[in-house]
Amino acid sequence: MAEYCCRFCNSPLRSSMVDLGSSPLSNSLLKPGDLAERESVFALHPMVCEVCFLAQLPPLQTPQTIFQEYVYFSSYSDSWLEHCRRYVAEVSERLALGAGSRVVEIASNDGYLLRYFKERGVPCLGVEPARNVAEVARSRGIETVCEFFGLSLARELLAKGWQADLVVANNVLAHVPDLNDFVAGLAALLKPDGCLTVEVPHLLRLLANNQFDTIYHEHFSYFSLMTLRKVAEAHGLTIFDLEELSTHGGSLRLYFAPVSSGRGIQAGVERVLRQEIEARLDSLEAYQGFGQRVQGIREALRGFLSEARRLDKRVVGYGAPAKATTLLNYCGIGADLLPFTVDRNPYKQGCFIPGVRVPIQPVEALRPAQPDYVLILPWNLREEVMSQLAWIREWGGQFVVPIPRLEVLG
């Protein structure tokens, strides 16, 4: 692999986290007319910085390539919408947000979260680079700027009166190749007593629970608290509080403020830092053995699907999330082992998962197919999916989840 440098501290990247081979862009779904074309694939080989311990993918693709048109719409997950509704209620009370406040969300998607602020009468603005998604947000009455965020755009927003009491950046930090410019923009946008909340999948959980399928080209970085604290300090911010969340297989909601605000550090920050130190995330030892565990998952899943086919049992998928592209391509699972998957998002229906070309059908396709097993590809939503599809038990259908280990669930 060519030598790259850390996107935060600029140190050379030499230490491998795991080699997942080559894979297409995870959300580059194929339409029927694309099937005759050869797909582009890129190395999926995250590295770990030996200085700041930021886990990261080299920037083989640009955000402009990945995010100009996007197939992920946040509003199609009921549990995620409830998660956002609760967050808005809690943070509005905590920060006493009202009609005189300003809220800016970066990577606001289809307005899934800002709609709850709008309902409360809190002025809000979304920043969303994907044109198709931004148009949906605007159609819902959410003012949205369709641009990539960074320090330059932050300054433009400040000039237009959008200095923020609250900046929200949920599950976007991983998507940013120029990490320093992005965080500098977040810091600039805050009022002196403002608050920034950031949600990120927790690297500690990724490693502990074998969540290798959350590694894909759209995710440039994978964060620990100890690394994020260094990033914050480099841009005049402090992490003063956090919450541990179950979303995305285990996430952190981090509360940032300008260092000059003098906010005290809450006990939860030190607690999670101790967990990371005990797991040795500040040492390359933490990443040893991850690759072997990932290989074990591949063998178990392929073995299950091959045995099901031998026994004439039918397995189909549920969902076409980005993580499915990594999982299925790394495991070498195509339509011979997984005839189709289903998804609630009409934007994905009729398309094919890139690389492996598994067809994506509407959820209604499950009933006539009556599969013996439904493989839940968005395993982080397993409870929601099993509740929605409880009716497959009418014919004895069962559920399968691949992560953190293969499980068959009745």
GROMACS .gro file of C-alpha atoms in nm, residues 67-70 72-73 108-111 126-147:
model
   32
   67PHE     CA    1  -2.225   1.214  -0.140
   68GLN     CA    2  -2.349   1.425  -0.431
   69GLU     CA    3  -2.642   1.184  -0.456
   70TYR     CA    4  -2.710   0.959  -0.160
   72TYR     CA    5  -2.957   0.674   0.276
   73PHE     CA    6  -3.265   0.848   0.414
  108SER     CA    7  -2.905   1.703   0.820
  109ASN     CA    8  -3.017   1.440   0.568
  110ASP     CA    9  -3.391   1.457   0.495
  111GLY     CA   10  -3.478   1.679   0.792
  126GLY     CA   11  -2.967   2.214   0.793
  127VAL     CA   12  -2.647   2.163   0.596
  128GLU     CA   13  -2.669   1.864   0.361
  129PRO     CA   14  -2.441   1.809   0.058
  130ALA     CA   15  -2.650   1.540  -0.115
  131ARG     CA   16  -2.883   1.721  -0.354
  132ASN     CA   17  -3.153   1.456  -0.367
  133VAL     CA   18  -3.173   1.430   0.011
  134ALA     CA   19  -3.162   1.807   0.067
  135GLU     CA   20  -3.458   1.847  -0.169
  136VAL     CA   21  -3.665   1.613   0.049
  137ALA     CA   22  -3.578   1.818   0.359
  138ARG     CA   23  -3.679   2.143   0.185
  139SER     CA   24  -4.007   1.987   0.076
  140ARG     CA   25  -4.076   1.933   0.446
  141GLY     CA   26  -4.017   2.296   0.525
  142ILE     CA   27  -3.664   2.258   0.665
  143GLU     CA   28  -3.432   2.538   0.550
  144THR     CA   29  -3.131   2.356   0.407
  145VAL     CA   30  -2.799   2.465   0.260
  146CYS     CA   31  -2.680   2.212   0.000
  147GLU     CA   32  -2.302   2.234   0.039
   0.00000   0.00000   0.00000
